[in-house]
Coordinates of C-alpha atoms in Angstrom, one line a residue:
Chain A
X17 CA 133.9 75.4 173.9
X18 CA 133.0 78.8 172.5
X19 CA 136.4 79.4 171.0
X20 CA 136.5 75.9 169.5
X21 CA 133.1 76.4 167.9
X22 CA 134.1 79.7 166.2
X23 CA 137.3 78.0 165.0
X24 CA 135.4 75.2 163.3
X25 CA 132.9 77.6 161.6
X26 CA 134.2 77.6 158.0
X27 CA 134.1 73.8 158.1
X28 CA 130.5 73.9 159.3
X29 CA 129.4 76.2 156.5
X30 CA 130.9 73.8 154.0
X31 CA 129.2 70.9 155.7
X32 CA 125.9 72.8 155.5
X33 CA 126.3 73.4 151.8
X34 CA 127.3 69.9 151.1
X35 CA 124.6 68.3 153.2
X36 CA 121.7 70.4 151.9
X37 CA 122.7 70.2 148.2
X38 CA 123.1 66.4 148.6
X39 CA 119.6 66.1 150.2
X40 CA 118.1 68.0 147.4
X41 CA 119.7 65.7 144.8
X42 CA 118.5 62.8 147.0
X43 CA 114.9 63.9 146.9
X44 CA 114.8 64.8 143.1
X45 CA 113.5 61.3 142.0
X46 CA 110.8 61.6 144.6
X47 CA 109.8 65.1 143.7
X48 CA 109.8 64.2 140.0
X49 CA 107.3 61.4 140.7
X50 CA 105.1 63.9 142.6
X51 CA 105.1 66.4 139.8
X52 CA 104.9 64.2 136.7
X53 CA 101.9 62.5 138.2
X54 CA 99.9 65.7 138.0
X55 CA 101.2 66.7 134.5
X56 CA 98.9 66.2 131.5
X57 CA 99.9 63.3 129.2
X58 CA 102.5 64.2 126.7
X59 CA 103.8 67.3 128.4
X60 CA 107.6 67.7 128.5
X61 CA 108.8 66.3 131.8
X62 CA 112.5 66.8 131.7
X63 CA 112.6 70.6 131.4
X64 CA 112.5 72.2 134.9
X65 CA 110.8 75.4 133.8
X66 CA 108.1 73.4 132.0
X67 CA 107.7 71.1 135.0
X68 CA 106.8 73.7 137.6
X69 CA 104.5 75.6 135.2
X70 CA 100.8 74.8 135.0
X71 CA 98.8 73.0 133.6
X72 CA 98.4 70.5 136.3
X73 CA 95.7 67.9 136.3
X74 CA 94.2 65.1 138.4
X75 CA 93.3 63.1 135.3
X76 CA 96.1 60.6 135.7
X77 CA 94.9 59.7 139.2
X78 CA 91.3 59.3 138.0
X79 CA 92.5 57.2 135.1
X80 CA 94.5 54.9 137.4
X81 CA 91.8 54.4 139.9
X82 CA 89.3 53.6 137.2
X83 CA 91.6 51.3 135.2
X84 CA 93.6 49.4 137.8
X85 CA 92.3 47.5 140.9
X86 CA 94.4 49.9 142.9
X87 CA 92.0 50.2 145.8
X88 CA 91.6 46.5 146.0
X89 CA 95.4 46.0 146.0
X90 CA 95.8 48.7 148.7
X91 CA 93.2 46.9 150.9
X92 CA 95.0 43.6 150.3
X93 CA 98.3 45.1 151.3
X94 CA 96.9 46.8 154.4
X95 CA 95.0 43.7 155.5
X96 CA 98.0 41.4 155.1
X97 CA 100.4 43.8 156.8
X98 CA 98.1 44.3 159.8
X99 CA 97.3 40.7 160.3
X100 CA 100.9 39.6 159.9
X101 CA 102.1 42.3 162.4
X102 CA 99.4 41.4 165.0
X103 CA 100.0 37.7 164.7
X104 CA 103.8 38.1 164.9
X105 CA 103.6 40.3 167.9
X106 CA 101.3 38.0 169.8
X107 CA 103.0 34.7 169.0
X108 CA 106.6 35.8 169.3
X109 CA 105.9 37.5 172.6
X110 CA 104.3 34.4 174.0
X111 CA 107.2 32.2 172.9
X112 CA 109.8 34.7 174.1
X113 CA 108.2 35.0 177.5
X114 CA 108.3 31.2 178.0
X115 CA 111.9 31.0 176.7
X116 CA 113.0 33.8 179.0
X117 CA 111.3 33.0 182.3
X118 CA 110.6 29.2 182.5
X119 CA 113.7 26.9 182.7
X120 CA 111.8 23.8 181.4
X121 CA 113.7 20.9 180.0
X122 CA 114.6 21.6 176.4
X123 CA 114.4 25.4 176.7
X124 CA 117.9 26.0 175.4
X125 CA 117.4 23.5 172.5
X126 CA 114.2 25.1 171.4
X127 CA 115.7 28.6 171.5
X128 CA 118.7 27.4 169.6
X129 CA 116.6 25.8 166.8
X130 CA 114.5 29.0 166.5
X131 CA 117.6 31.2 166.3
X132 CA 119.1 29.0 163.7
X133 CA 116.1 30.0 161.6
X134 CA 117.6 33.5 161.3
X135 CA 120.1 32.1 158.8
X136 CA 117.4 30.7 156.5
X137 CA 116.4 33.2 153.9
X138 CA 112.9 32.9 152.4
X139 CA 114.6 32.9 149.0
X140 CA 116.0 29.5 149.7
X141 CA 112.7 27.9 150.5
X142 CA 110.4 29.3 147.8
X143 CA 110.2 26.0 145.9
X144 CA 109.0 23.8 148.8
X145 CA 106.8 26.6 150.2
X146 CA 105.1 27.0 146.9
X147 CA 104.5 23.2 146.5
X148 CA 103.1 23.1 150.0
X149 CA 100.7 25.9 149.2
X150 CA 99.6 24.1 146.0
X151 CA 99.1 20.9 148.0
X152 CA 97.0 22.6 150.7
X153 CA 95.1 24.7 148.3
X154 CA 96.4 28.0 149.8
X155 CA 97.7 29.5 146.6
X156 CA 96.1 32.9 146.0
X157 CA 94.9 33.3 149.6
X158 CA 95.8 35.8 152.2
X159 CA 97.1 33.0 154.5
X160 CA 99.7 31.9 151.9
X161 CA 101.3 35.4 152.4
X162 CA 100.7 35.8 156.1
X163 CA 101.7 32.4 157.5
X164 CA 105.4 32.2 156.3
X165 CA 106.1 35.7 157.6
X166 CA 104.7 34.9 161.1
X167 CA 107.3 32.0 161.3
X168 CA 110.2 34.6 161.2
X169 CA 112.4 34.2 164.3
X170 CA 113.6 37.8 164.6
X171 CA 110.8 38.8 167.0
X172 CA 111.5 35.9 169.4
X173 CA 115.2 37.0 169.6
X174 CA 114.4 40.7 170.1
X175 CA 111.7 40.2 172.7
X176 CA 113.6 37.5 174.6
X177 CA 116.6 39.8 174.9
X178 CA 114.3 42.4 176.4
X179 CA 112.5 40.0 178.7
X180 CA 115.9 38.7 180.0
X181 CA 116.6 42.2 181.2
X182 CA 113.4 42.5 183.4
X183 CA 114.5 42.0 187.0
X184 CA 113.6 38.7 188.6
X185 CA 112.5 40.4 191.8
X186 CA 109.6 42.0 189.9
X187 CA 108.4 38.5 188.9
X188 CA 108.9 37.1 192.4
X189 CA 107.0 40.0 194.0
X190 CA 104.1 39.4 191.6
X191 CA 104.2 35.7 192.4
X192 CA 104.0 36.4 196.1
X193 CA 100.9 38.4 195.5
X194 CA 99.4 35.4 193.9
X195 CA 99.7 36.3 190.2
X196 CA 100.1 33.3 187.9
X197 CA 102.3 33.1 184.8
X198 CA 99.7 34.2 182.4
X199 CA 98.8 37.2 184.5
X200 CA 102.5 38.1 184.9
X201 CA 103.0 38.0 181.1
X202 CA 99.9 40.1 180.5
X203 CA 100.3 42.8 183.2
X204 CA 104.0 43.0 183.6
X205 CA 105.9 41.8 180.5
X206 CA 103.7 43.1 177.8
X207 CA 103.3 46.7 179.2
X208 CA 107.0 46.9 180.0
X209 CA 108.1 45.8 176.5
X210 CA 105.9 48.4 174.8
X211 CA 108.9 50.0 173.0
X212 CA 110.4 46.7 171.9
X213 CA 107.0 45.6 170.7
X214 CA 106.6 48.9 168.8
X215 CA 110.0 48.5 167.1
X216 CA 109.3 44.9 166.1
X217 CA 105.8 45.9 164.9
X218 CA 107.1 48.7 162.7
X219 CA 109.8 46.4 161.3
X220 CA 107.3 43.6 160.6
X221 CA 104.8 46.0 159.0
X222 CA 107.3 47.6 156.7
X223 CA 108.7 44.2 155.6
X224 CA 105.2 42.9 154.9
X225 CA 104.1 46.1 153.1
X226 CA 107.1 45.9 150.8
X227 CA 107.4 42.1 150.5
X228 CA 107.9 41.3 146.8
X229 CA 109.3 37.9 146.0
X230 CA 107.0 35.6 147.9
X231 CA 103.6 37.3 147.1
X232 CA 104.9 37.6 143.5
X233 CA 105.1 33.8 143.4
X234 CA 102.1 32.8 145.6
X235 CA 99.5 35.2 144.0
X236 CA 98.5 35.0 140.4
X237 CA 94.9 36.1 140.8
X238 CA 94.7 39.9 140.1
X239 CA 92.1 40.4 142.8
X240 CA 94.4 39.0 145.5
X241 CA 97.5 40.9 144.6
X242 CA 99.2 43.3 146.9
X243 CA 100.4 46.7 145.7
X244 CA 104.1 45.7 145.0
X245 CA 102.8 42.9 142.7
X246 CA 99.9 44.8 141.1
X247 CA 101.7 48.0 140.3
X248 CA 104.3 46.5 137.8
X249 CA 101.5 44.5 136.2
X250 CA 99.5 47.6 135.6
X251 CA 102.5 49.6 134.4
X252 CA 103.7 47.0 132.0
X253 CA 101.1 48.4 129.5
X254 CA 102.5 52.0 129.7
X255 CA 106.2 51.8 128.8
X256 CA 106.2 54.9 126.6
X257 CA 104.3 57.5 128.6
X258 CA 105.1 58.2 132.2
X259 CA 102.5 60.4 133.7
X260 CA 100.0 57.6 134.3
X261 CA 102.5 55.1 135.8
X262 CA 103.8 57.8 138.0
X263 CA 100.3 58.5 139.3
X264 CA 100.0 54.8 140.0
X265 CA 103.3 55.0 141.9
X266 CA 102.0 57.9 143.9
X267 CA 98.8 56.1 144.8
X268 CA 100.7 53.0 145.8
X269 CA 103.0 55.0 148.0
X270 CA 100.5 57.4 149.7
X271 CA 99.5 55.1 152.6
X272 CA 103.2 54.5 153.5
X273 CA 104.1 58.1 153.0
X274 CA 101.3 59.3 155.3
X275 CA 102.2 56.8 158.0
X276 CA 105.9 57.7 157.7
X277 CA 105.3 61.4 158.0
X278 CA 103.1 60.9 161.1
X279 CA 105.4 58.5 162.9
X280 CA 108.8 59.2 161.4
X281 CA 110.6 59.5 164.7
X282 CA 109.1 56.2 166.1
X283 CA 109.8 54.4 162.8
X284 CA 113.4 55.4 162.6
X285 CA 113.9 54.6 166.3
X286 CA 112.2 51.3 165.9
X287 CA 114.5 50.3 162.9
X288 CA 117.5 51.2 165.0
X289 CA 116.3 49.0 167.9
X290 CA 115.7 45.9 165.7
X291 CA 119.1 46.1 164.2
X292 CA 121.3 47.1 167.0
X293 CA 120.4 44.6 169.7
Chain B
X14 CA 118.2 11.7 229.5
X15 CA 120.3 10.9 226.5
X16 CA 118.1 8.2 224.8
X17 CA 115.1 10.5 225.1
X18 CA 116.8 13.3 223.4
X19 CA 117.9 11.0 220.7
X20 CA 114.3 9.8 220.2
X21 CA 113.2 13.4 220.1
X22 CA 115.9 14.2 217.6
X23 CA 114.7 11.4 215.4
X24 CA 111.1 12.5 215.6
X25 CA 112.1 16.0 214.7
X26 CA 114.1 14.7 211.7
X27 CA 111.2 12.6 210.6
X28 CA 108.9 15.5 210.8
X29 CA 111.3 17.6 208.8
X30 CA 111.7 14.9 206.2
X31 CA 107.9 14.5 205.9
X32 CA 107.6 18.3 205.4
X33 CA 110.3 18.2 202.8
X34 CA 108.5 15.4 201.0
X35 CA 105.3 17.5 200.9
X36 CA 107.2 20.5 199.6
X37 CA 108.8 18.2 197.0
X38 CA 105.5 16.8 195.9
X39 CA 104.1 20.3 195.7
X40 CA 106.9 21.6 193.6
X41 CA 106.7 18.5 191.4
X42 CA 103.1 19.3 190.7
X43 CA 104.0 22.9 190.2
X44 CA 106.8 22.0 187.9
X45 CA 104.4 19.9 185.8
X46 CA 101.9 22.7 185.5
X47 CA 104.8 25.1 184.7
X48 CA 106.0 22.8 182.0
X49 CA 102.6 22.4 180.6
X50 CA 102.1 26.1 180.6
X51 CA 105.5 26.5 178.8
X52 CA 104.7 24.2 176.0
X53 CA 101.1 25.5 175.7
X54 CA 102.4 29.0 175.3
X55 CA 105.2 28.1 173.0
X56 CA 103.0 25.9 170.7
X57 CA 101.3 28.5 168.5
X58 CA 104.7 30.0 167.4
X59 CA 106.3 26.6 167.2
X60 CA 103.5 25.4 165.0
X61 CA 104.1 28.2 162.4
X62 CA 107.9 27.8 162.8
X63 CA 107.9 24.1 162.1
X64 CA 105.3 24.3 159.4
X65 CA 106.7 27.2 157.4
X66 CA 110.4 27.1 158.4
X67 CA 111.6 23.6 159.4
X68 CA 109.4 21.5 157.1
X69 CA 110.2 23.5 153.9
X70 CA 113.9 23.1 154.6
X71 CA 113.6 19.3 154.8
X72 CA 111.1 19.1 152.0
X73 CA 113.3 21.4 149.8
X74 CA 116.1 18.9 150.2
X75 CA 113.9 16.0 149.3
X76 CA 112.6 17.8 146.2
X77 CA 116.1 18.5 145.2
X78 CA 116.8 14.8 144.9
X79 CA 114.0 14.2 142.4
X80 CA 113.2 15.1 138.9
X81 CA 110.1 17.0 140.0
X82 CA 107.7 19.1 138.0
X83 CA 104.1 20.0 138.7
X84 CA 101.7 17.7 137.0
X85 CA 104.3 15.0 136.1
X86 CA 105.6 11.8 137.6
X87 CA 108.5 12.2 140.0
X88 CA 111.7 10.2 139.5
X89 CA 114.4 9.9 142.1
X90 CA 117.7 11.1 140.7
X91 CA 119.9 11.3 143.8
X92 CA 122.4 14.1 143.5
X93 CA 121.8 14.3 139.8
X94 CA 120.2 17.8 140.0
X95 CA 123.2 19.1 141.8
X96 CA 125.5 17.5 139.2
X97 CA 123.5 19.1 136.4
X98 CA 123.5 22.6 137.9
X99 CA 127.2 22.5 138.3
X100 CA 127.5 21.7 134.6
X101 CA 125.1 24.5 133.7
X102 CA 126.9 27.6 132.5
X103 CA 123.9 29.8 133.1
X104 CA 124.0 28.7 136.8
X105 CA 127.6 29.8 137.1
X106 CA 126.8 33.0 135.3
X107 CA 123.9 33.8 137.7
X108 CA 126.1 32.9 140.7
X109 CA 128.9 35.1 139.5
X110 CA 126.5 37.9 138.8
X111 CA 125.2 37.6 142.3
X112 CA 128.6 37.6 143.9
X113 CA 129.6 40.5 141.7
X114 CA 126.7 42.5 143.0
X115 CA 127.6 41.6 146.6
X116 CA 131.1 42.8 146.0
X117 CA 130.2 46.1 144.4
X118 CA 127.2 46.9 146.6
X119 CA 128.4 46.0 150.1
X120 CA 131.3 48.5 150.4
X121 CA 129.3 51.3 148.7
X122 CA 126.3 50.8 150.9
X123 CA 128.3 50.6 154.0
X124 CA 130.4 53.7 153.2
X125 CA 127.4 55.8 152.1
X126 CA 125.6 54.6 155.2
X127 CA 128.4 55.9 157.4
X128 CA 128.6 59.2 155.5
X129 CA 124.9 59.9 155.8
X130 CA 125.0 59.0 159.5
X131 CA 127.8 61.4 160.0
X132 CA 125.9 64.2 158.3
X133 CA 122.8 63.5 160.3
X134 CA 124.8 63.2 163.6
X135 CA 126.7 66.5 163.0
X136 CA 124.0 68.5 164.9
X137 CA 123.2 70.7 161.9
X138 CA 120.0 72.7 161.8
X139 CA 117.2 70.6 160.4
X140 CA 118.8 67.3 161.3
X141 CA 115.3 65.7 161.7
X142 CA 114.5 66.7 158.1
X143 CA 117.8 65.4 156.8
X144 CA 117.3 62.1 158.6
X145 CA 113.8 61.6 157.4
X146 CA 114.7 62.6 153.8
X147 CA 117.5 60.1 153.6
X148 CA 115.4 57.3 155.1
X149 CA 112.3 58.1 153.1
X150 CA 112.9 55.9 150.0
X151 CA 113.2 52.9 152.3
X152 CA 109.4 52.9 153.0
X153 CA 108.5 52.8 149.3
X154 CA 108.0 49.4 147.7
X155 CA 110.6 47.9 145.3
X156 CA 108.1 48.1 142.5
X157 CA 107.7 51.9 142.9
X158 CA 111.5 52.4 143.3
X159 CA 112.2 50.4 140.2
X160 CA 109.5 52.2 138.2
X161 CA 110.9 55.6 139.2
X162 CA 114.4 54.7 138.3
X163 CA 113.5 53.1 135.0
X164 CA 111.8 56.4 134.1
X165 CA 114.7 58.5 135.4
X166 CA 117.2 56.5 133.4
X167 CA 115.2 56.1 130.2
X168 CA 117.0 57.5 127.2
X169 CA 115.5 60.6 125.4
X170 CA 112.7 61.2 128.0
X171 CA 114.6 60.4 131.2
X172 CA 115.6 62.9 133.8
X173 CA 119.2 61.6 134.1
X174 CA 120.2 62.2 130.5
X175 CA 118.4 65.6 130.5
X176 CA 120.5 66.6 133.6
X177 CA 123.7 65.3 132.0
X178 CA 122.9 67.2 128.8
X179 CA 122.5 70.4 130.7
X180 CA 126.0 70.0 132.1
X181 CA 127.5 69.3 128.7
X182 CA 127.3 65.5 128.2
X183 CA 125.4 65.3 125.0
X184 CA 125.7 61.6 124.0
X185 CA 122.5 59.7 124.6
X186 CA 123.2 57.1 127.3
X187 CA 121.4 53.8 127.2
X188 CA 121.6 53.1 130.9
X189 CA 119.9 49.7 131.0
X190 CA 121.2 48.4 127.7
X191 CA 124.9 47.8 128.5
X192 CA 126.1 45.4 131.1
X193 CA 128.2 47.8 133.2
X194 CA 125.7 50.6 133.1
X195 CA 122.9 48.3 133.9
X196 CA 124.8 47.2 137.0
X197 CA 125.5 50.8 137.9
X198 CA 121.8 51.6 137.5
X199 CA 120.7 48.7 139.7
X200 CA 123.3 49.8 142.3
X201 CA 122.1 53.4 142.2
X202 CA 118.5 52.3 142.7
X203 CA 119.6 50.0 145.5
X204 CA 121.6 52.6 147.3
X205 CA 118.7 55.1 147.1
X206 CA 116.2 52.5 148.3
X207 CA 118.1 50.8 151.2
X208 CA 121.0 53.0 152.5
X209 CA 118.6 54.8 154.9
X210 CA 118.4 51.6 156.8
X211 CA 122.1 51.3 157.2
X212 CA 122.3 55.0 158.1
X213 CA 119.9 54.5 161.0
X214 CA 121.9 51.6 162.3
X215 CA 125.1 53.6 162.1
X216 CA 123.4 56.6 163.6
X217 CA 122.4 54.5 166.7
X218 CA 126.0 53.4 167.0
X219 CA 127.4 57.0 166.7
X220 CA 125.0 58.3 169.3
X221 CA 126.4 55.8 171.8
X222 CA 129.9 57.3 171.6
X223 CA 130.1 59.8 174.5
X224 CA 130.8 63.5 173.5
X225 CA 133.6 63.7 176.1
X226 CA 135.8 61.5 174.0
X227 CA 135.8 64.0 171.2
X228 CA 136.2 67.0 173.5
X229 CA 139.2 65.4 175.2
X230 CA 140.7 64.6 171.8
X231 CA 140.1 68.1 170.6
X232 CA 141.9 69.6 173.6
X233 CA 144.8 67.3 172.8
X234 CA 144.9 68.9 169.4
X235 CA 143.2 66.3 167.3
X236 CA 141.5 67.3 164.0
X237 CA 138.2 66.0 162.6
X238 CA 140.0 63.3 160.6
X239 CA 141.9 62.1 163.7
X240 CA 138.6 62.0 165.7
X241 CA 137.0 59.9 163.0
X242 CA 139.9 57.6 162.5
X243 CA 140.8 57.0 166.1
X244 CA 137.6 57.4 168.0
X245 CA 134.6 56.9 165.7
X246 CA 135.8 54.0 163.5
X247 CA 137.1 51.8 166.3
X248 CA 134.0 52.3 168.5
X249 CA 131.8 51.7 165.5
X250 CA 133.4 48.4 164.7
X251 CA 130.6 46.2 166.1
X252 CA 127.9 48.1 164.1
X253 CA 130.1 48.0 160.9
X254 CA 130.4 44.2 161.2
X255 CA 126.6 43.9 161.7
X256 CA 125.8 46.1 158.7
X257 CA 128.4 44.3 156.5
X258 CA 126.8 41.0 157.3
X259 CA 123.2 42.2 156.9
X260 CA 124.1 44.0 153.7
X261 CA 125.9 41.2 152.0
X262 CA 123.1 38.8 152.9
X263 CA 120.5 41.3 151.5
X264 CA 122.6 41.8 148.3
X265 CA 122.9 38.1 147.9
X266 CA 119.2 37.9 147.7
X267 CA 118.9 40.5 145.0
X268 CA 115.9 40.0 142.9
X269 CA 113.3 42.8 142.8
X270 CA 115.5 45.6 141.5
X271 CA 117.2 43.6 138.7
X272 CA 114.1 41.7 137.7
X273 CA 111.9 44.8 137.5
X274 CA 114.6 47.2 136.1
X275 CA 116.5 45.0 133.6
X276 CA 114.7 41.7 133.7
X277 CA 118.2 40.2 134.0
X278 CA 119.3 41.9 130.8
X279 CA 120.9 42.9 128.6
X280 CA 120.8 39.2 127.7
X281 CA 121.4 37.4 130.9
X282 CA 124.2 39.6 132.2
X283 CA 122.3 40.9 135.3
X284 CA 120.3 37.8 136.0
X285 CA 120.8 36.9 139.6
X286 CA 120.7 33.5 141.3
X287 CA 117.2 34.1 142.8
X288 CA 115.9 35.1 139.4
X289 CA 117.4 32.0 137.8
X290 CA 115.9 29.8 140.6
X291 CA 112.5 31.5 139.9
X292 CA 112.8 31.0 136.1
X293 CA 113.9 27.4 136.5
X294 CA 111.2 26.5 139.0
X295 CA 108.3 28.5 137.8
X296 CA 108.8 29.0 134.1
X297 CA 110.5 25.8 133.1
X298 CA 108.7 23.8 135.8
X299 CA 111.9 22.1 136.9
X300 CA 111.2 22.2 140.7
X301 CA 113.8 19.6 141.5
X302 CA 116.6 21.5 139.8
X303 CA 115.4 24.8 141.2
X304 CA 115.3 23.4 144.7
X305 CA 118.9 22.1 144.4
X306 CA 119.9 25.7 143.3
X307 CA 118.1 27.1 146.4
X308 CA 120.2 24.8 148.6
X309 CA 123.4 25.9 147.0
X310 CA 122.3 29.6 147.5
X311 CA 121.6 28.8 151.1
X312 CA 125.0 27.2 151.7
X313 CA 126.9 30.0 150.0
X314 CA 125.1 32.6 152.1
X315 CA 125.9 30.8 155.4
X316 CA 129.6 30.5 154.3
X317 CA 129.6 34.2 153.5
X318 CA 128.4 35.0 157.0
X319 CA 130.8 32.7 158.7
X320 CA 133.8 33.9 156.8
X321 CA 132.9 37.5 157.4
X322 CA 132.5 37.1 161.1
X323 CA 135.9 35.3 161.3
X324 CA 137.6 37.9 159.2
X325 CA 136.2 40.9 161.0
X326 CA 136.9 39.5 164.5
X327 CA 140.5 38.6 163.5
X328 CA 141.2 42.1 162.4
X329 CA 140.8 43.3 166.0

């Protein structure tokens, strides 16, 4: 091994140079957003030496938080993402548990119908969904955004696959001890599936946080908007200057950035699990 | 002696049968309660599923058979809406724009995804940083992504042209104002935003390949290219298929990037099917026509997925 390693070395150096120069280029748009957001209005933003020199200012942030409902939008986004994730985890776990452990009549049929839903993109049902929301008076409500997301079948599939792998003996032993089905779900299946649940939760949260098309259609009241819908609305008035829109971008991204930096390993692992299975 | 034993036998069997009956009754009762529990536990999810998934599919089809606009009388037109969209040149343009984006974006995003995964899997120092950095844009919302790229690509004040100028390309490029460059811009933004997701999937696939395979191949004198071509690629086939399908479906649904960056322009040259459905339904208030288009989108996407699965599994 040692000999092999030393032989590969020139290649490794090249790989290092390539990888790290690429990652720097990759991060430039992000860094540019961070820096321009703290530059005073009208300062040159394309000359590197000017960019990294003071003056820096927090005025853009102050302006955005005073002139856009950014805190309200952040709250809406957080609320919708949290409720969607919690509801999805609870309901899909219950459904997956039944489909995996109880061979009732129609089990296969129900599972088949749910899985077929994986092929239905939201984009194809926006018209009937919108008309339904109009009919039931749900337009411009949190429910109009949360409910359709909860119906997504991915969670049922992921959790059922995991539940199928839990050994039957474990369930039988618990039944011998007198545990009923509800108890078995709560104290065996839920704790055992913690990592699958975390993966599904992360996936659901990110999807909800970044959901664009449906909230864009269902929400027209500025007070009810989520960040992805509110931000372009606010920015549409600032096409010429970029320091203020960039500060808005930063504020809209901060919650996600903080969560990502704290939980990056879990998030990336979780994404891998939802896709690979 | 014999008759007695027969009687005894009969009694024994009767007892057994009785016991069986009791067990049978019990298990029937148990079965009932089990079934009850099953449906009770399923019902909350099924309620959401049928309300927001099954019902809209049916309702969408019904709407597509009507001349239907909010606030007006509805008239049944049969398949008239379908007929009219097939005669609508804007519909064909939007469909071909969408297919064009699927065709240019799927291979690029799959190949870049594999490349990034290979970099992150190469056991370099700082792998954790590289992985997070490549994935990072994926957690930003499409609105932020589009806004950043619009500013990066803006002529005169944008970063891209400034960089190009510094390496000697002095013509001012209007990225979002010509058809080909607009597509290139949308593609760039899409890669930056979503390739991290593909990378993570490929990375998981790469990590399942045992190191021994590579070591054995190296001992047999294989170089890096051989290893990649004859070990990595074949073993990654399943993941590649998965990513190709997921990616082409995602590309087919393109809306946010193109709507926010170019608004379908210049003209209508980057207007996608989803955007056209949105404009037909929500701006022109032609819900019936828009619903018919949604159905066409839906069918094309399913076809895509089926063809790809067939094609990829044949290649074996």
